[in-house]
């Protein structure tokens, strides 16, 4: 997922529904939402995801990360897909979103075109729901759990770069900062830890963790919580003044598999970001890491529950949204 990169201004608009009235959001969403209008929507989206995956593995982490970055700003409403115009700099052009891989956007656009090619489905399925379905599909394609996706989101009517800053977790976050940010979306510590495991897939760029391997502190140039062998490998792959486009696997052991090796890596001091490793070094979260490192099934159940809850964040209904004809532009 790379890293999810809300607070005071958008807290109420995004989160009050999901925190204070979670049952209302859950009631708006249902797994068979398109049963009458577009009954084959899931297989249509899955076929496109499969085709895209055959072209490039990057499809998997790209879609997964896109979903996180969408839901954490303005809620799960496909606002991250909107292209900037002369009058508006959209979310996707905020510095925290510039590293989102184009393959994620391309997957949703192609899936939307395939859905709209079916006459009965045309303009009936939201881009937000297509992204949610594609996210489940890429998780499953990489060996993760399958699950029923709740549907019925509308696409948002706002996408502003100015809404992104401070609303995505940073690689440098400690446990309190992670918990505060996830809690602003109604997600608890265990759900935050489960969702962090999306870092079992995908890659990051050297500048996101270079402080941990070269200038962590005056006393310790290398972060002492880093496995020494792993730190040396990272220094080799990411020397000082390296090309910032160089990408490093988030999970050095099984980078293409959705699995609980992420947690086993944390036990060995091989979390790439401070915000990964802190889940093991902080005693408040260490027990959860230990449990999921040893029990894949329990972890996968927790992950599915957390993803379902994430998918309810800031859902748009009624006059607050619509179904976009083009995922990259407002109607």
Coordinates of C-alpha atoms in Angstrom, one line a residue:
X1 CA 0.0 0.0 0.0
X2 CA 2.9 2.3 0.4
X3 CA 1.7 4.5 3.2
X4 CA -1.5 6.1 3.8
X5 CA -0.2 9.5 4.1
X6 CA -8.4 14.1 9.6
X7 CA -8.5 16.0 11.6
X8 CA -10.1 19.1 13.0
X9 CA -11.6 20.8 10.0
X10 CA -13.0 17.7 8.3
X11 CA -13.5 15.6 11.4
X12 CA -17.2 16.4 11.8
X13 CA -18.1 16.2 8.1
X14 CA -16.3 13.0 7.5
X15 CA -16.6 11.1 10.7
X16 CA -19.6 11.9 12.8
X17 CA -21.9 9.6 10.8
X18 CA -19.5 6.6 11.0
X19 CA -18.7 7.2 14.7
X20 CA -22.0 8.2 16.2
X21 CA -24.4 6.5 13.8
X22 CA -22.5 3.5 12.4
X23 CA -25.7 1.5 12.0
X24 CA -27.3 4.1 9.7
X25 CA -24.3 3.8 7.4
X26 CA -24.4 0.0 7.5
X27 CA -28.1 0.1 6.7
X28 CA -27.5 2.3 3.6
X29 CA -25.0 -0.2 2.3
X30 CA -25.9 -3.8 1.5
X31 CA -24.1 -6.6 -0.3
X32 CA -26.8 -7.1 -2.9
X33 CA -27.4 -3.4 -3.6
X34 CA -27.2 -3.9 -7.4
X35 CA -29.2 -7.2 -7.6
X36 CA -32.0 -5.6 -9.7
X37 CA -30.1 -2.9 -11.6
X38 CA -26.8 -4.6 -12.4
X39 CA -26.7 -8.1 -11.1
X40 CA -23.4 -9.1 -12.8
X41 CA -21.5 -6.0 -11.5
X42 CA -19.1 -8.1 -9.3
X43 CA -18.0 -10.5 -12.1
X44 CA -17.6 -7.5 -14.6
X45 CA -15.3 -5.7 -12.2
X46 CA -13.4 -8.9 -11.3
X47 CA -12.8 -9.7 -14.9
X48 CA -11.2 -6.2 -15.5
X49 CA -9.1 -6.6 -12.3
X50 CA -7.9 -10.0 -13.5
X51 CA -6.9 -8.6 -16.9
X52 CA -5.1 -5.7 -15.4
X53 CA -3.3 -7.9 -13.0
X54 CA -2.1 -10.1 -15.8
X55 CA -0.5 -6.9 -17.3
X56 CA 1.2 -5.8 -14.1
X57 CA 1.4 -6.9 -10.5
X58 CA 1.5 -3.2 -9.5
X59 CA -2.3 -3.3 -10.0
X60 CA -2.7 -5.0 -6.6
X61 CA -0.9 -2.6 -4.2
X62 CA -2.0 0.4 -6.4
X63 CA -5.8 -0.4 -6.0
X64 CA -5.5 -1.2 -2.3
X65 CA -3.6 2.0 -1.6
X66 CA -6.1 4.0 -3.7
X67 CA -9.0 2.8 -1.6
X68 CA -7.2 3.8 1.7
X69 CA -6.3 7.2 0.4
X70 CA -9.9 7.7 -0.9
X71 CA -11.6 6.7 2.4
X72 CA -9.4 8.7 4.6
X73 CA -10.1 12.0 2.9
X74 CA -13.8 12.9 2.5
X75 CA -14.8 9.3 3.1
X76 CA -15.2 6.4 0.6
X77 CA -16.6 8.5 -2.3
X78 CA -14.1 8.2 -5.1
X79 CA -13.1 11.8 -4.6
X80 CA -9.4 10.8 -5.0
X81 CA -10.2 9.9 -8.7
X82 CA -11.2 13.4 -9.7
X83 CA -8.8 15.1 -12.1
X84 CA -7.7 18.7 -11.3
X85 CA -9.1 21.5 -13.5
X86 CA -8.0 25.1 -14.0
X87 CA -10.4 26.1 -11.2
X88 CA -9.7 23.3 -8.8
X89 CA -6.6 21.4 -7.6
X90 CA -8.0 18.0 -6.7
X91 CA -7.0 15.5 -4.0
X92 CA -4.9 13.4 -6.3
X93 CA -2.5 16.3 -6.9
X94 CA -1.7 16.9 -3.2
X95 CA 1.9 15.9 -2.5
X96 CA 0.8 13.0 -0.3
X97 CA -1.1 11.5 -3.2
X98 CA 1.4 12.0 -6.0
X99 CA 3.0 8.6 -5.3
X100 CA -0.3 6.8 -6.0
X101 CA 0.4 4.5 -8.9
X102 CA -1.5 5.2 -12.1
X103 CA -2.5 1.5 -12.4
X104 CA -5.0 1.9 -9.5
X105 CA -6.8 4.8 -11.3
X106 CA -6.6 2.9 -14.6
X107 CA -8.2 -0.2 -13.1
X108 CA -11.2 1.7 -11.8
X109 CA -11.6 3.6 -15.1
X110 CA -11.5 0.4 -17.1
X111 CA -13.9 -1.4 -14.7
X112 CA -16.4 1.5 -14.9
X113 CA -16.3 1.4 -18.8
X114 CA -16.9 -2.3 -18.7
X115 CA -19.9 -1.9 -16.3
X116 CA -21.3 0.9 -18.4
X117 CA -21.0 -1.1 -21.6
X118 CA -23.9 -3.3 -20.2
X119 CA -27.1 -1.3 -21.2
X120 CA -28.9 -2.1 -18.0
X121 CA -25.9 -1.1 -15.8
X122 CA -25.1 2.1 -17.6
X123 CA -24.7 5.0 -15.1
X124 CA -26.2 2.8 -12.3
X125 CA -23.0 1.9 -10.5
X126 CA -20.9 4.4 -8.6
X127 CA -17.1 4.8 -9.0
X128 CA -16.8 4.5 -5.2
X129 CA -18.4 1.0 -5.3
X130 CA -16.3 -0.1 -8.2
X131 CA -13.2 0.9 -6.2
X132 CA -14.4 -1.0 -3.2
X133 CA -15.1 -4.1 -5.3
X134 CA -11.7 -3.9 -7.1
X135 CA -10.0 -3.6 -3.7
X136 CA -11.5 -6.8 -2.5
X137 CA -10.6 -8.5 -5.8
X138 CA -6.9 -7.5 -5.6
X139 CA -6.7 -8.7 -2.0
X140 CA -8.0 -12.1 -3.0
X141 CA -5.8 -12.2 -6.1
X142 CA -2.7 -11.9 -3.9
X143 CA -3.8 -14.7 -1.6
X144 CA -5.8 -12.7 0.9
X145 CA -9.3 -13.5 2.1
X146 CA -12.4 -13.1 0.0
X147 CA -15.3 -11.3 1.5
X148 CA -18.7 -9.8 0.6
X149 CA -18.4 -6.1 -0.2
X150 CA -21.1 -3.8 1.1
X151 CA -22.4 -1.5 -1.8
X152 CA -24.6 1.5 -2.2
X153 CA -22.1 4.4 -2.0
X154 CA -22.6 7.5 -4.1
X155 CA -19.7 9.4 -5.6
X156 CA -18.7 12.6 -3.8
X157 CA -19.2 16.1 -5.1
X158 CA -16.0 17.6 -3.7
X159 CA -12.3 16.9 -4.3
X160 CA -9.8 19.5 -3.0
X161 CA -6.1 19.1 -2.5
X162 CA -6.5 21.4 0.5
X163 CA -8.5 18.7 2.3
X164 CA -5.7 16.1 2.2
X165 CA -3.0 17.5 4.4
X166 CA -3.0 16.0 7.9
X167 CA -5.6 13.4 7.0
X168 CA -3.3 10.5 5.9
X169 CA -1.0 8.7 8.4
X170 CA 2.7 9.5 8.0
X171 CA 5.5 6.9 8.0
X172 CA 6.9 8.6 11.1
X173 CA 3.8 8.3 13.2
X174 CA 3.9 6.7 16.7
X175 CA 1.1 4.6 18.2
X176 CA -0.8 7.5 19.7
X177 CA -0.8 9.4 16.4
X178 CA -2.0 6.3 14.5
X179 CA -4.7 5.6 17.0
X180 CA -5.9 9.2 17.0
X181 CA -6.2 9.4 13.2
X182 CA -7.9 6.0 12.9
X183 CA -10.3 6.9 15.8
X184 CA -11.3 10.0 13.9
X185 CA -12.9 7.5 11.4
X186 CA -14.4 5.3 14.0
X187 CA -11.6 2.7 13.8
X188 CA -10.1 1.3 17.0
X189 CA -6.5 0.2 17.6
X190 CA -7.0 -3.5 16.6
X191 CA -8.6 -2.3 13.3
X192 CA -5.7 0.1 12.7
X193 CA -3.2 -2.7 13.2
X194 CA -5.1 -5.0 10.9
X195 CA -5.3 -2.3 8.2
X196 CA -1.6 -1.6 8.6
X197 CA -1.0 -5.1 7.3
X198 CA -1.8 -3.9 3.8
X199 CA 1.9 -3.1 3.9
X200 CA 2.4 -6.8 3.3
X201 CA 2.0 -5.8 -0.4
X202 CA 3.6 -3.1 -2.6
X203 CA 6.5 -0.8 -2.3
X204 CA 7.8 2.5 -0.9
X205 CA 10.3 5.0 -2.0
X206 CA 13.6 5.5 -0.1
X207 CA 12.8 9.1 1.1
X208 CA 10.0 7.7 3.2
X209 CA 12.3 5.9 5.6
X210 CA 15.8 7.3 4.9
X211 CA 15.8 9.0 8.3
X212 CA 15.7 5.5 10.0
X213 CA 18.9 4.3 8.2
X214 CA 21.1 7.4 8.1
X215 CA 20.1 10.2 10.6
X216 CA 17.7 8.8 13.1
X217 CA 19.2 10.7 16.1
X218 CA 22.6 12.3 17.0
X219 CA 23.3 9.3 19.2
X220 CA 21.9 6.6 16.9
X221 CA 22.3 7.3 13.1
X222 CA 20.4 4.0 12.5
X223 CA 17.0 3.5 14.3
X224 CA 17.9 0.9 17.1
X225 CA 14.5 -0.8 16.6
X226 CA 15.6 -1.8 13.0
X227 CA 17.1 -5.3 12.5
X228 CA 20.8 -4.6 11.9
X229 CA 21.1 -6.9 8.8
X230 CA 17.9 -5.4 7.4
X231 CA 19.2 -1.9 8.0
X232 CA 22.4 -2.7 6.2
X233 CA 20.4 -4.0 3.2
X234 CA 18.3 -0.9 3.1
X235 CA 21.4 1.3 3.2
X236 CA 22.7 -0.6 0.2
X237 CA 19.5 -0.4 -1.8
X238 CA 18.9 3.3 -0.7
X239 CA 22.3 5.0 -0.4
X240 CA 22.4 8.7 0.4
X241 CA 21.4 10.9 -2.6
X242 CA 19.7 7.9 -4.2
X243 CA 17.3 8.5 -7.1
X244 CA 14.0 9.2 -5.2
X245 CA 12.1 7.0 -7.7
X246 CA 13.8 3.9 -6.5
X247 CA 11.2 1.6 -4.9
X248 CA 11.7 -0.9 -2.1
X249 CA 9.3 -3.8 -1.2
X250 CA 7.4 -3.1 2.0
X251 CA 7.6 -6.7 2.9
X252 CA 11.1 -8.0 2.1
X253 CA 10.1 -11.7 2.6
X254 CA 6.8 -12.2 0.6
X255 CA 6.3 -8.9 -1.2
X256 CA 3.7 -10.3 -3.6
X257 CA 1.6 -12.2 -1.1
X258 CA -1.2 -10.9 1.1
X259 CA -0.2 -12.8 4.3
X260 CA 0.6 -12.4 8.0
X261 CA 4.4 -12.3 7.3
X262 CA 4.0 -8.6 7.8
X263 CA 3.6 -9.2 11.5
X264 CA 6.4 -11.8 11.6
X265 CA 8.7 -9.2 10.1
X266 CA 7.8 -6.7 12.9
X267 CA 8.9 -9.3 15.4
X268 CA 12.3 -9.4 13.7
X269 CA 12.7 -5.6 13.6
X270 CA 11.9 -5.6 9.8
X271 CA 9.1 -3.1 9.7
X272 CA 10.0 -0.6 7.0
X273 CA 8.4 2.5 8.5
X274 CA 8.5 3.8 12.1
X275 CA 4.7 3.5 12.0
X276 CA 5.0 -0.2 11.2
X277 CA 7.7 -1.1 13.7
X278 CA 6.0 0.8 16.5
X279 CA 3.2 -1.7 16.4
X280 CA 5.6 -4.2 17.9
X281 CA 7.8 -2.0 20.0
X282 CA 4.9 -0.4 21.8
X283 CA 3.6 -2.7 24.5
X284 CA 0.0 -1.6 24.0
X285 CA -0.1 -3.1 20.5
X286 CA 2.6 -5.8 20.7
X287 CA 0.2 -8.6 21.9
X288 CA -2.0 -8.1 18.8
X289 CA 1.1 -8.3 16.5
X290 CA 2.3 -11.5 18.3
X291 CA -1.2 -13.1 18.0
X292 CA -1.6 -12.4 14.3
X293 CA 2.0 -13.3 13.5
X294 CA 1.2 -16.8 14.8
X295 CA -2.4 -17.2 13.6
X296 CA -3.1 -16.3 10.0
X297 CA -6.8 -17.2 10.2
X298 CA -7.5 -14.9 13.1
X299 CA -5.7 -12.1 11.4
X300 CA -7.6 -12.5 8.1
X301 CA -10.9 -12.4 9.9
X302 CA -9.9 -9.2 11.7
X303 CA -8.7 -7.7 8.4
X304 CA -12.0 -8.4 6.7
X305 CA -13.9 -6.8 9.6
X306 CA -11.7 -3.8 9.5
X307 CA -11.9 -3.4 5.7
X308 CA -15.7 -3.6 6.0
X309 CA -15.8 -0.9 8.6
X310 CA -13.3 1.3 6.7
X311 CA -15.7 1.0 3.7
X312 CA -18.5 2.7 5.7
X313 CA -16.5 5.8 6.4
X314 CA -18.1 9.0 5.2
X315 CA -20.4 7.2 2.8
X316 CA -22.4 9.7 0.6
X317 CA -26.1 9.3 0.1
X318 CA -29.1 11.3 -1.1
X319 CA -28.1 14.9 -2.2
X320 CA -24.6 14.5 -0.9
X321 CA -23.5 12.5 -3.9
X322 CA -24.4 11.1 -7.3
X323 CA -23.2 8.4 -9.8
X324 CA -20.5 9.9 -11.9
X325 CA -20.6 9.3 -15.7
X326 CA -16.8 9.7 -15.8
X327 CA -14.9 8.7 -12.6
X328 CA -12.3 11.4 -13.2
X329 CA -14.8 14.3 -13.5
X330 CA -17.9 15.7 -11.8
X331 CA -21.1 15.4 -13.7

